[in-house]
Amino acid sequence: YAALTSYTAAAAVELAGEEENVRYTLRFDADEEETKVTVLAPELLAGVTAHLTADTLKLEYDGLVLDAGGTPGGVTCVPLALRAAGEGWLTERSEEEIEYGGGTVRALRLCFESEAGGETIQCTLWFGADDAPLRAEIAEKDKITAYMEFTSFAFCDTIAADESEAGG
C-alpha cells in the first residue's frame, strides 16, 4: 500500500454524527494527482462529486464546481484509511473470521496509527486473501468516527512505469 498510486473502489460508508449516524455509498477513482469521489447513494445526493488533491477539495454537481475548503470525513475516509495502511505505524496484527458479502471470510486485521489534520487517528483495516481491503474503521480519541465496507476494490498501476522497465 505504500506504493499504491491509483485505485478504484466502492464502499458503503457510515459516519458518526452528533445526533445520528449518516450513511453513503461512494465510488473512489484515485490516481497520482487526485481522488475523485462520487456519491452513489442516497439518491438525493447521487452524482455529487468531490475532487481531492493534496491541498484542495472541490465539489461538483451538474457541471457546477465549488471550492469546498476543508476536507470533510465522508469523502476522505477511504483515502485516509489506505494512506494509513501504506504510511502509518502498525500497532496490531491478527487474523479473524468476519461476516462479509453474505458469508464468512478469513481476514487479516491490521491496526495503524496515523495522522490527519494534525490529529492522531487509529485505522483498522481487514484484508481479504487477494490483499484488497474488505472493511475499515477510523477512530479518533478511541471513538469510531467512520466505518467502511468495501463493495469493490481494484489496484491500478501500483508500480511506476520507469521502475518496472528497469526491472525494479
C-alpha positions as a printed Julia matrix, in Angstrom:
168×3 Matrix{Float64}:
   0.0     0.0     0.0
   3.0     2.31    0.35
   3.43    2.04   -3.45
  -0.29    2.44   -4.22
  -0.57    5.19   -6.84
  -4.06    4.56   -8.2
  -7.13    2.51   -7.42
 -10.87    2.29   -7.93
 -13.19    1.33   -5.13
 -16.76    1.49   -3.94
 -17.71    1.46   -0.28
 -20.69    1.75    1.98
 -19.63    4.42    4.46
 -21.14    5.21    7.85
 -20.03    8.35    9.67
 -20.68    9.12   13.32
 -22.89   12.18   13.57
 -23.73   14.33   16.58
 -27.29   13.01   16.83
 -27.31   10.05   14.43
 -25.0     8.29   12.02
 -25.1     9.16    8.33
 -24.7     6.6     5.55
 -23.45    6.97    1.98
 -22.38    4.72   -0.84
 -19.34    6.23   -2.52
 -17.17    5.43   -5.56
 -13.47    6.33   -5.44
 -11.25    6.78   -8.51
  -7.72    7.75   -7.49
  -4.55    8.46   -9.41
  -1.29   10.21   -8.54
  -2.84   13.67   -8.9
  -6.35   13.47   -7.45
  -9.02   11.29   -5.9
 -12.47   11.64   -7.44
 -15.26   10.64   -5.05
 -18.78   10.25   -6.44
 -21.88    9.78   -4.28
 -23.91    6.76   -5.44
 -26.46    6.83   -2.58
 -28.56    8.25   -1.06
 -30.44    9.11   -4.23
 -30.89   12.75   -3.19
 -27.09   13.25   -3.38
 -26.31   10.81   -6.21
 -23.96   12.34   -8.73
 -22.35   14.86   -6.37
 -18.61   14.52   -6.95
 -15.68   15.65   -4.84
 -12.21   16.18   -6.29
  -9.48   15.79   -3.66
  -5.87   16.81   -4.21
  -3.09   17.26   -1.68
  -4.33   20.75   -0.79
  -7.83   21.27   -2.26
 -11.33   19.87   -2.11
 -13.82   20.85   -4.8
 -17.41   19.69   -5.09
 -19.07   19.26   -8.48
 -22.68   18.71   -9.46
 -24.29   19.07  -12.86
 -21.33   20.99  -14.27
 -21.07   23.43  -11.33
 -17.74   23.29   -9.4
 -17.44   24.75   -5.9
 -14.3    25.1    -3.79
 -15.34   23.39   -0.56
 -12.38   24.47    1.56
 -11.55   21.9     4.26
 -11.89   18.17    3.91
 -14.98   16.51    5.43
 -14.56   12.96    6.75
 -17.07   11.4     4.35
 -15.12   11.83    1.14
 -11.7    11.43    2.73
 -12.25    8.33    4.9
 -11.2     5.73    2.3
  -8.1     7.69    1.18
  -7.18    8.21    4.87
  -7.51    4.51    5.68
  -5.49    3.43    2.64
  -2.81    6.03    3.38
  -2.58    4.7     6.95
  -2.0     1.2     5.55
   0.92    2.5     3.5
   2.43    5.08    5.82
   1.04    4.5     9.32
   2.65    2.82   12.31
   1.47   -0.81   12.64
   0.18   -1.35   16.19
  -1.73   -4.67   15.95
  -1.97   -7.67   13.64
  -4.33  -10.65   13.79
  -6.42  -12.96   11.65
 -10.12  -13.41   12.19
 -13.34  -14.62   10.65
 -15.66  -11.78    9.6
 -19.09  -11.52    8.02
 -18.64  -10.12    4.53
 -20.6   -10.31    1.3
 -23.31  -12.53    2.77
 -20.87  -15.11    4.16
 -17.96  -15.65    6.49
 -14.42  -14.99    5.27
 -10.98  -15.21    6.85
  -9.4   -11.75    7.02
  -6.09  -10.22    8.04
  -6.79   -7.44   10.56
  -4.19   -4.67   10.78
  -4.34   -1.61   13.05
  -2.34    1.51   12.24
  -1.7     4.78   13.98
  -1.59    7.68   11.55
  -2.13   11.43   11.34
  -4.87   13.53    9.74
  -5.21   17.28   10.05
  -2.63   17.4    12.82
  -4.52   14.83   14.92
  -3.58   11.23   15.67
  -6.04    8.69   14.27
  -6.3     4.92   14.54
  -7.19    2.97   11.4
  -8.17   -0.68   11.45
  -8.37   -2.49    8.12
  -9.44   -6.03    7.27
  -7.88   -7.5     4.12
  -9.02  -10.49    2.07
  -6.9   -13.27    0.55
  -6.24  -11.09   -2.53
  -4.86   -8.26   -0.3
  -7.79   -5.99   -1.16
  -9.48   -4.22    1.74
 -12.8    -5.65    2.89
 -13.64   -3.12    5.59
 -12.07   -0.32    7.59
 -12.66    1.81   10.67
 -11.21    5.16   11.63
 -11.14    6.18   15.29
 -10.21    9.46   16.9
  -9.62    9.57   20.66
 -10.86    5.94   20.94
 -14.21    6.77   19.27
 -15.03    5.24   15.88
 -15.84    8.14   13.56
 -16.02    6.3    10.23
 -16.83    2.73    9.18
 -16.39    1.49    5.61
 -17.36   -1.77    3.95
 -15.8    -2.13    0.52
 -18.11   -3.49   -2.15
 -15.35   -3.4    -4.78
 -11.65   -2.59   -4.96
  -9.15   -2.74   -7.83
  -5.46   -1.91   -7.8
  -4.23    0.19  -10.73
  -0.57    0.84  -11.61
   0.99    0.17   -8.2
   4.48    0.17   -9.76
   5.6     3.22  -11.7
   6.42    2.52  -15.36
  10.07    3.59  -15.07
  10.62    1.2   -12.12
   9.06   -1.76  -13.94
  11.09   -1.1   -17.1
  14.3    -1.04  -15.04
  13.43   -4.43  -13.55
  12.62   -2.81  -10.14
